[in-house]
Amino acid sequence: MRRMAIIGAEPAAGPAPRRTALFGDLLDFTGMPPLGAGDAPQVRHRPAHWLLIEDGRIAAVQTEPPGSDWARVDHGGRLILPGFIDGHVHSAQLDVIGAWGAQLLDWLDTHTFPAEQRFADPAHAAAQSALFVDALLVAGTTAALVFPTVHPHSVDALFDAGVQRGMRLVAGKVLMDRHAPAALRDDVVQSEADCAALIERWHGRDRCAFAVTPRFAPTSSDAQLAMAGRLLQRDSGLAMQTHVAENRDEVRWVAELFPDARSYLDVYHRHGLLGERSILAHGIWLDDVDRALLSEAGAAIAFCPSSNLFLGSGLFGWREAAAAGVAVVLGSDVGGGTSLSMRRTMGDAYKVQAMAGTRLSAWDLLHAATRAPARALGLDREIGSLEVGAMADLCVWDWASQPVARRRQAVARDLHDRLFGWITLADEGDLVESRVAGAVRYRRPDNRTPCTGSN
């Protein structure tokens, strides 16, 4: 197993330099690229540039080296990207990654709920939350929209781990007052009080933000969903996350539980849960009316291809969502998904869409894991790009670290071909370092020769 060099709340070598300059090939986006376009003007590629970091933020990007008062780090020939943003992931489900069998509803009973019940122990919640955020950093993910569990201390543990590492995390107590094990059910009055206390304690502290988090419609009563809507009405800065239309049996169940609703999505709409910071996971079994409603509300769908494949849920319609003006972001959805790697998630997204008749570009995939989720959460001035003034949440990558990938890079026709090969031949060893607010939080422990792609 490859060793991991995790650098915790205090870097091993002391505080990060106040002024650091990184040299490498910078790549990010100025806007959303056209779907499926190999040539997109929104792609910003700045090879052989210096990225200057001062007090945790990007201070400048330039071709000439900075003065001697900057700590210089030469990553020549390497790729420097914004840190990935996971648009949908569960911090309590590391124990069930790759567990065998069943579709969504059986999966919850057999694997998910038992794993989440273990979070009743605060020590377990703290240990698993620390493992989870470190695992994100090892995968090149520096920010995430996260489901903890129904336990308020699971939110405390997650945010505390994020604060120690300086990370941008958006999360909230999971709401479930029915159709779940007794040990995971709450009630409307207590869950409202718990959420209010967590919002007071964490929302806006350091880089933490609270998300109202009903698990999905079947596990919340009308009264609890209405309470969730009231929380959002009280503070327009809160996010909202939930699941929608992932599985056909789930959709049928929602229709039985909410017979007055036009659709699964309409359940959330009726309770005031759709807005500009709402991200709903999956959205496979939506219709045109649903997509128009999402677009009007400014809500986004988190496409979770690895999970959709693993649980046999279906093929998400990215092209249909885009045509309706619905933002699409990528989520690993661990533990239904089988990897926290957003590169592997991108590769699965391409395959799912190919089966659905849509050919995504490398730009579509990378944008959906960087600038798109930042924009969906209202955080695009802070994360998701290499803009001057943004937080220096970024990762340095080798273009290739294995022989086959090296050869693929050597014969690539152009930048898009290089990046597409980099995505589809993803290897965990490609990540050189992850920086959060300029500070190194993960560094690859060995030395490898970078592949520049030159012949």
Coordinates of C-alpha atoms in Angstrom, one line a residue:
M1 CA 0.0 0.0 0.0
R2 CA 1.3 3.4 -0.9
R3 CA 2.3 5.5 2.1
M4 CA 0.5 8.7 2.7
A5 CA 2.2 11.9 3.9
I6 CA -0.7 13.7 5.6
I7 CA 0.2 17.1 7.0
G8 CA -2.2 18.0 9.7
A9 CA -3.2 21.2 11.4
E10 CA 0.4 22.3 11.7
P11 CA 2.8 21.5 8.9
A12 CA 5.6 19.3 10.0
A13 CA 8.3 21.8 9.0
G14 CA 6.6 24.7 10.8
P15 CA 4.1 27.4 9.6
A16 CA 3.7 27.8 5.9
P17 CA 5.7 30.7 4.4
R18 CA 3.6 33.9 4.2
R19 CA 4.6 34.3 0.5
T20 CA 5.0 31.3 -1.7
A21 CA 5.3 31.1 -5.5
L22 CA 4.6 27.9 -7.4
F23 CA 5.8 27.3 -11.0
G24 CA 4.0 25.0 -13.3
D25 CA 1.3 24.6 -15.9
L26 CA -1.9 26.3 -14.7
L27 CA -5.3 25.2 -15.9
D28 CA -8.8 26.4 -14.8
F29 CA -12.0 27.9 -16.3
T30 CA -13.3 31.4 -16.7
G31 CA -16.9 30.1 -17.3
M32 CA -18.8 27.0 -18.3
P33 CA -17.6 25.3 -21.5
P34 CA -20.2 24.3 -24.2
L35 CA -21.2 20.7 -23.7
G36 CA -19.1 18.3 -25.6
A37 CA -16.9 20.9 -27.2
G38 CA -13.2 20.0 -27.5
D39 CA -12.3 23.6 -28.2
A40 CA -13.8 25.9 -25.5
P41 CA -12.8 29.6 -25.0
Q42 CA -13.6 29.3 -21.3
V43 CA -10.6 27.0 -20.8
R44 CA -7.7 29.0 -19.3
H45 CA -4.4 27.3 -19.8
R46 CA -1.3 29.1 -18.6
P47 CA 1.8 26.9 -19.1
A48 CA 5.1 27.8 -17.4
H49 CA 3.6 30.4 -15.1
W50 CA 4.2 31.4 -11.6
L51 CA 1.3 31.4 -9.2
L52 CA 1.9 33.6 -6.2
I53 CA 0.3 32.9 -2.8
E54 CA 0.2 35.4 -0.1
D55 CA -1.6 34.9 3.3
G56 CA -3.5 31.9 1.9
R57 CA -4.9 33.6 -1.2
I58 CA -3.8 33.8 -4.8
A59 CA -2.0 37.1 -5.1
A60 CA -0.9 37.1 -8.8
V61 CA -0.2 34.9 -11.8
Q62 CA 2.8 35.9 -14.0
T63 CA 5.4 34.6 -16.4
E64 CA 8.4 36.2 -14.7
P65 CA 9.8 34.8 -11.5
P66 CA 9.1 36.8 -8.3
G67 CA 11.7 38.4 -6.1
S68 CA 13.8 36.8 -3.5
D69 CA 11.4 37.6 -0.8
W70 CA 9.1 34.8 -2.1
A71 CA 9.6 31.1 -1.3
R72 CA 9.8 29.5 -4.8
V73 CA 8.7 26.0 -5.6
D74 CA 9.5 24.7 -9.0
H75 CA 6.9 22.3 -10.4
G76 CA 7.9 22.8 -14.0
G77 CA 6.2 20.3 -16.4
R78 CA 3.5 19.6 -13.8
L79 CA -0.2 20.4 -13.9
I80 CA -1.6 22.9 -11.3
L81 CA -5.4 22.8 -10.9
P82 CA -7.9 24.1 -8.4
G83 CA -8.6 21.6 -5.7
F84 CA -11.5 19.3 -6.6
I85 CA -14.9 20.0 -5.0
D86 CA -16.9 16.9 -4.2
G87 CA -20.6 17.8 -4.7
H88 CA -22.0 14.8 -2.9
V89 CA -20.3 12.5 -0.4
H90 CA -21.1 10.8 3.0
S91 CA -18.4 11.1 5.7
A92 CA -20.0 8.2 7.7
Q93 CA -19.8 5.6 4.9
L94 CA -16.1 4.9 4.5
D95 CA -16.8 1.5 6.1
V96 CA -19.2 0.4 3.3
I97 CA -17.2 1.3 0.2
G98 CA -17.4 -1.6 -2.2
A99 CA -19.8 -3.7 -0.1
W100 CA -21.5 -6.4 -2.1
G101 CA -25.1 -6.5 -3.2
A102 CA -28.5 -4.9 -3.5
Q103 CA -30.0 -1.7 -4.9
L104 CA -30.6 1.5 -3.1
L105 CA -33.3 0.7 -0.6
D106 CA -31.7 -2.7 0.4
W107 CA -28.3 -1.0 0.5
L108 CA -29.5 1.5 3.1
D109 CA -30.8 -1.2 5.4
T110 CA -27.9 -3.7 4.9
H111 CA -24.9 -1.4 4.8
T112 CA -25.5 2.3 5.3
F113 CA -27.7 2.5 8.4
P114 CA -25.5 0.1 10.4
A115 CA -22.4 2.2 9.5
E116 CA -24.2 5.4 10.5
Q117 CA -25.4 4.0 13.8
R118 CA -21.8 3.5 14.9
F119 CA -21.5 7.3 14.8
A120 CA -23.5 7.4 18.0
D121 CA -20.1 7.0 19.6
P122 CA -18.4 10.5 19.6
A123 CA -14.9 9.0 19.6
H124 CA -15.8 6.9 16.5
A125 CA -17.3 9.9 14.8
A126 CA -14.1 12.0 15.5
A127 CA -11.8 9.3 14.3
Q128 CA -13.7 8.5 11.1
S129 CA -14.2 12.2 10.3
A130 CA -10.4 12.8 10.5
L131 CA -9.8 9.8 8.3
F132 CA -12.4 11.1 5.8
V133 CA -11.0 14.6 5.4
D134 CA -7.5 13.2 5.1
A135 CA -8.7 10.8 2.5
L136 CA -10.2 13.7 0.5
L137 CA -6.9 15.5 0.5
V138 CA -5.0 12.4 -0.7
A139 CA -7.5 12.3 -3.6
G140 CA -6.9 16.0 -4.5
T141 CA -10.2 17.1 -3.1
T142 CA -10.0 20.3 -1.0
A143 CA -13.7 21.1 -0.4
A144 CA -16.9 19.1 -0.2
L145 CA -20.6 19.1 0.3
V146 CA -21.0 16.4 3.0
F147 CA -23.7 14.2 4.7
P148 CA -22.6 13.3 8.2
T149 CA -25.3 11.5 10.2
V150 CA -28.3 12.3 12.3
H151 CA -26.1 12.8 15.4
P152 CA -25.3 16.4 16.0
H153 CA -21.8 15.5 17.2
S154 CA -21.1 13.9 13.8
V155 CA -21.4 17.4 12.4
D156 CA -19.1 18.8 15.2
A157 CA -16.5 16.1 14.4
L158 CA -16.6 16.8 10.7
F159 CA -16.3 20.6 11.0
D160 CA -13.6 20.3 13.7
A161 CA -11.5 18.1 11.4
G162 CA -12.0 20.6 8.6
V163 CA -11.1 23.5 10.7
Q164 CA -7.9 21.8 11.8
R165 CA -6.9 21.5 8.1
G166 CA -8.3 24.8 7.0
M167 CA -10.7 23.2 4.6
R168 CA -14.0 24.5 3.1
L169 CA -16.7 22.1 4.1
V170 CA -20.5 22.5 3.8
A171 CA -22.5 20.0 5.8
G172 CA -25.4 19.6 8.2
K173 CA -27.2 17.2 10.5
V174 CA -29.1 14.5 8.6
L175 CA -32.8 14.8 9.2
M176 CA -34.8 11.5 9.5
D177 CA -37.9 11.1 11.6
R178 CA -39.4 8.0 10.0
H179 CA -38.7 4.9 7.9
A180 CA -35.2 4.4 9.5
P181 CA -33.9 2.4 12.4
A182 CA -35.0 3.8 15.8
A183 CA -31.4 4.6 16.7
L184 CA -31.2 7.0 13.7
R185 CA -34.6 8.7 13.9
D186 CA -35.1 12.1 15.4
D187 CA -38.2 14.2 15.8
V188 CA -39.2 17.6 14.4
V189 CA -38.8 19.6 17.6
Q190 CA -35.4 18.2 18.6
S191 CA -34.0 18.2 15.1
E192 CA -34.9 21.9 14.7
A193 CA -33.2 22.7 18.0
D194 CA -30.2 20.7 17.0
C195 CA -29.9 22.4 13.6
A196 CA -30.3 25.9 15.2
A197 CA -27.5 25.1 17.6
L198 CA -25.2 23.8 14.9
I199 CA -25.9 26.8 12.7
E200 CA -25.1 29.1 15.6
R201 CA -21.9 27.2 16.4
W202 CA -20.5 26.5 12.9
H203 CA -22.1 28.5 10.1
G204 CA -19.6 31.1 9.0
R205 CA -16.9 30.0 11.4
D206 CA -13.6 29.6 9.7
R207 CA -14.5 28.0 6.4
C208 CA -17.5 26.0 7.6
A209 CA -21.0 26.4 6.2
F210 CA -24.2 24.7 7.2
A211 CA -26.4 22.8 4.8
V212 CA -30.0 21.8 5.7
T213 CA -29.9 18.0 5.1
P214 CA -33.0 15.9 4.9
R215 CA -31.7 12.5 3.8
F216 CA -34.5 12.0 1.3
A217 CA -38.2 12.4 1.2
P218 CA -39.2 8.9 2.4
T219 CA -37.3 9.4 5.8
S220 CA -38.8 12.8 6.6
S221 CA -42.4 13.5 7.4
D222 CA -44.2 16.5 6.0
A223 CA -43.7 18.3 9.3
Q224 CA -40.0 17.7 9.2
L225 CA -39.7 18.8 5.6
A226 CA -41.7 22.0 6.4
M227 CA -39.3 22.6 9.3
A228 CA -36.3 22.3 6.9
G229 CA -38.0 24.9 4.7
R230 CA -38.3 27.3 7.6
L231 CA -34.6 27.0 8.4
L232 CA -33.8 28.0 4.8
Q233 CA -36.2 30.9 5.0
R234 CA -34.6 32.3 8.1
D235 CA -31.1 32.4 6.6
S236 CA -30.7 32.7 2.8
G237 CA -27.0 31.9 3.2
L238 CA -27.7 28.3 4.1
A239 CA -27.2 25.5 1.6
M240 CA -29.6 22.6 1.1
Q241 CA -28.7 19.0 0.2
T242 CA -30.7 15.9 -0.3
H243 CA -31.3 13.0 -2.7
V244 CA -33.9 12.8 -5.5
A245 CA -35.1 10.3 -8.1
E246 CA -32.1 7.9 -7.8
N247 CA -33.9 4.6 -8.1
R248 CA -37.2 3.5 -9.7
D249 CA -38.4 1.7 -6.5
E250 CA -37.6 4.8 -4.5
V251 CA -39.6 7.0 -6.9
R252 CA -42.6 4.7 -6.6
W253 CA -42.3 4.7 -2.8
V254 CA -42.3 8.5 -2.8
A255 CA -45.4 8.6 -4.9
E256 CA -47.2 6.4 -2.4
L257 CA -46.0 8.5 0.6
F258 CA -46.8 11.9 -1.0
P259 CA -49.9 11.2 -3.2
D260 CA -50.7 14.9 -3.6
A261 CA -47.2 15.8 -5.1
R262 CA -46.9 15.9 -8.8
S263 CA -43.5 14.3 -8.7
Y264 CA -40.6 13.4 -6.3
L265 CA -39.0 16.8 -6.9
D266 CA -42.3 18.5 -6.2
V267 CA -42.2 17.2 -2.7
Y268 CA -39.2 19.4 -2.0
H269 CA -40.6 22.3 -3.9
R270 CA -43.8 22.3 -1.9
H271 CA -41.8 22.5 1.3
G272 CA -39.6 25.4 0.1
L273 CA -36.4 23.4 -0.3
L274 CA -35.4 24.5 -3.8
G275 CA -33.1 27.5 -4.1
E276 CA -29.8 28.8 -5.5
R277 CA -27.7 26.8 -3.0
S278 CA -29.7 23.6 -3.3
I279 CA -27.8 20.6 -4.6
L280 CA -29.8 17.4 -5.1
A281 CA -28.0 14.1 -5.7
H282 CA -28.7 11.9 -8.6
G283 CA -31.9 13.2 -10.4
I284 CA -31.9 10.2 -12.8
W285 CA -35.7 9.8 -13.0
L286 CA -36.8 13.4 -13.6
D287 CA -39.0 14.7 -16.4
D288 CA -39.0 18.0 -18.3
V289 CA -41.3 19.7 -15.8
D290 CA -38.9 18.8 -13.0
R291 CA -35.9 20.1 -14.9
A292 CA -37.7 23.4 -15.6
L293 CA -38.4 23.7 -11.9
L294 CA -34.8 23.1 -11.0
S295 CA -33.7 25.7 -13.5
E296 CA -36.1 28.3 -12.3
A297 CA -35.1 27.8 -8.7
G298 CA -31.4 27.9 -9.5
A299 CA -30.8 24.5 -8.0
A300 CA -28.2 22.0 -9.2
I301 CA -28.0 18.2 -9.6
A302 CA -25.0 16.2 -8.3
F303 CA -24.3 13.5 -10.8
C304 CA -22.8 10.5 -9.0
P305 CA -21.9 8.1 -11.8
S306 CA -19.8 5.6 -9.8
S307 CA -22.7 5.1 -7.4
N308 CA -25.3 5.0 -10.1
L309 CA -23.3 2.2 -11.8
F310 CA -22.5 0.3 -8.6
L311 CA -26.1 0.3 -7.4
G312 CA -27.6 -0.2 -10.8
S313 CA -29.7 3.0 -10.5
G314 CA -29.8 4.2 -14.1
L315 CA -28.2 6.6 -16.5
F316 CA -28.4 10.3 -15.7
G317 CA -29.4 12.7 -18.5
W318 CA -26.7 15.3 -18.5
R319 CA -27.6 16.7 -21.9
E320 CA -31.3 17.0 -20.9
A321 CA -30.3 18.8 -17.7
A322 CA -28.0 21.2 -19.6
A323 CA -30.6 21.9 -22.2
A324 CA -33.0 22.9 -19.4
G325 CA -30.4 25.2 -17.8
V326 CA -29.8 23.0 -14.8
A327 CA -26.3 23.1 -13.4
V328 CA -24.6 19.7 -13.1
V329 CA -21.8 19.0 -10.6
L330 CA -20.0 15.8 -9.9
G331 CA -20.2 13.8 -6.6
S332 CA -18.3 10.7 -5.5
D333 CA -21.2 9.6 -3.4
V334 CA -19.0 7.4 -1.2
G335 CA -20.0 4.8 0.0
G336 CA -22.4 4.0 -2.9
G337 CA -19.6 5.3 -5.0
T338 CA -16.4 3.2 -4.9
S339 CA -13.7 5.9 -4.8
L340 CA -13.2 9.4 -3.3
S341 CA -11.1 10.2 -6.4
M342 CA -12.9 12.8 -8.5
R343 CA -10.7 11.8 -11.5
R344 CA -12.2 8.3 -11.3
T345 CA -15.6 9.9 -10.9
M346 CA -15.0 11.9 -14.1
G347 CA -14.0 8.7 -15.9
D348 CA -17.2 7.0 -14.8
A349 CA -19.2 10.0 -15.8
Y350 CA -17.8 9.9 -19.3
K351 CA -18.8 6.2 -19.6
V352 CA -22.3 6.7 -18.2
Q353 CA -22.9 9.5 -20.6
A354 CA -21.5 7.6 -23.5
M355 CA -24.1 4.9 -22.8
A356 CA -26.8 7.6 -22.7
G357 CA -25.7 8.9 -26.1
T358 CA -23.7 12.0 -24.9
R359 CA -20.0 12.5 -25.5
L360 CA -18.6 14.7 -22.8
S361 CA -15.4 16.6 -23.2
A362 CA -12.5 16.6 -20.7
W363 CA -13.6 20.3 -20.1
D364 CA -17.1 19.3 -19.1
L365 CA -15.7 16.8 -16.6
L366 CA -13.1 19.0 -15.0
H367 CA -15.4 22.0 -14.9
A368 CA -18.1 19.9 -13.1
A369 CA -15.5 19.0 -10.3
T370 CA -14.1 22.6 -9.9
R371 CA -15.9 25.8 -10.9
A372 CA -19.4 24.3 -11.3
P373 CA -19.8 23.1 -7.7
A374 CA -18.2 26.3 -6.4
R375 CA -20.8 28.4 -8.3
A376 CA -23.7 26.1 -7.2
L377 CA -22.8 26.7 -3.6
G378 CA -22.3 30.5 -4.1
L379 CA -18.6 30.1 -3.4
D380 CA -17.1 30.8 -6.8
R381 CA -15.2 33.8 -5.6
E382 CA -13.4 31.7 -3.0
I383 CA -12.8 28.2 -4.5
G384 CA -13.0 26.3 -7.8
S385 CA -10.6 28.5 -9.9
L386 CA -7.1 30.0 -9.9
E387 CA -8.5 33.6 -10.0
V388 CA -6.5 36.3 -8.2
G389 CA -8.1 36.8 -4.8
A390 CA -9.4 33.3 -4.5
M391 CA -8.2 31.0 -1.7
A392 CA -5.2 29.0 -2.7
D393 CA -6.9 25.7 -2.6
L394 CA -5.1 23.8 -5.3
C395 CA -3.3 20.6 -6.2
V396 CA -0.1 19.8 -8.1
W397 CA -0.2 16.8 -10.4
D398 CA 2.1 14.8 -12.6
W399 CA 0.7 14.4 -16.1
A400 CA 1.6 10.7 -15.7
S401 CA 3.5 8.5 -13.3
Q402 CA 3.1 5.1 -14.9
P403 CA 4.6 3.8 -18.1
V404 CA 1.4 3.4 -20.1
A405 CA 0.2 6.8 -19.1
R406 CA 3.5 8.3 -19.9
R407 CA 3.4 6.9 -23.4
R408 CA -0.2 8.2 -23.8
Q409 CA 0.9 11.7 -22.8
A410 CA 3.9 11.5 -25.2
V411 CA 1.6 10.9 -28.2
A412 CA -1.3 13.2 -27.2
R413 CA -2.4 15.4 -30.1
D414 CA -3.3 18.6 -28.1
L415 CA -4.2 19.9 -24.7
H416 CA -7.6 18.4 -24.7
D417 CA -6.3 15.0 -25.7
R418 CA -3.7 15.2 -22.9
L419 CA -6.3 16.1 -20.3
F420 CA -8.7 13.4 -21.4
G421 CA -6.0 10.8 -21.2
W422 CA -5.0 12.2 -17.7
I423 CA -8.6 11.7 -16.6
T424 CA -9.2 8.2 -18.0
L425 CA -5.8 6.8 -16.9
A426 CA -6.1 8.2 -13.4
D427 CA -3.5 6.9 -10.9
E428 CA -3.4 7.9 -7.2
G429 CA 0.4 8.3 -7.5
D430 CA 0.0 11.3 -9.9
L431 CA -0.9 13.7 -7.1
V432 CA 2.2 15.6 -5.9
E433 CA 0.7 17.8 -3.3
S434 CA -2.6 19.2 -2.0
R435 CA -2.6 22.8 -0.7
V436 CA -5.4 24.3 1.4
A437 CA -5.3 28.1 1.8
G438 CA -1.7 27.8 0.5
A439 CA -0.6 25.4 3.1
V440 CA 0.5 21.9 2.1
R441 CA -1.9 19.4 3.6
Y442 CA -0.8 16.3 1.7
R443 CA 2.5 15.6 0.0
R444 CA 3.5 12.5 -1.9
P445 CA 6.1 10.8 0.1
D446 CA 8.3 9.6 -2.7
N447 CA 10.1 11.3 -5.6
R448 CA 8.9 10.5 -9.1
T449 CA 10.1 11.9 -12.4
P450 CA 7.3 14.0 -14.0
C451 CA 6.1 13.3 -17.5
T452 CA 5.9 16.5 -19.5
G453 CA 4.4 15.0 -22.6
S454 CA 7.3 16.0 -24.8
N455 CA 8.5 13.5 -27.5

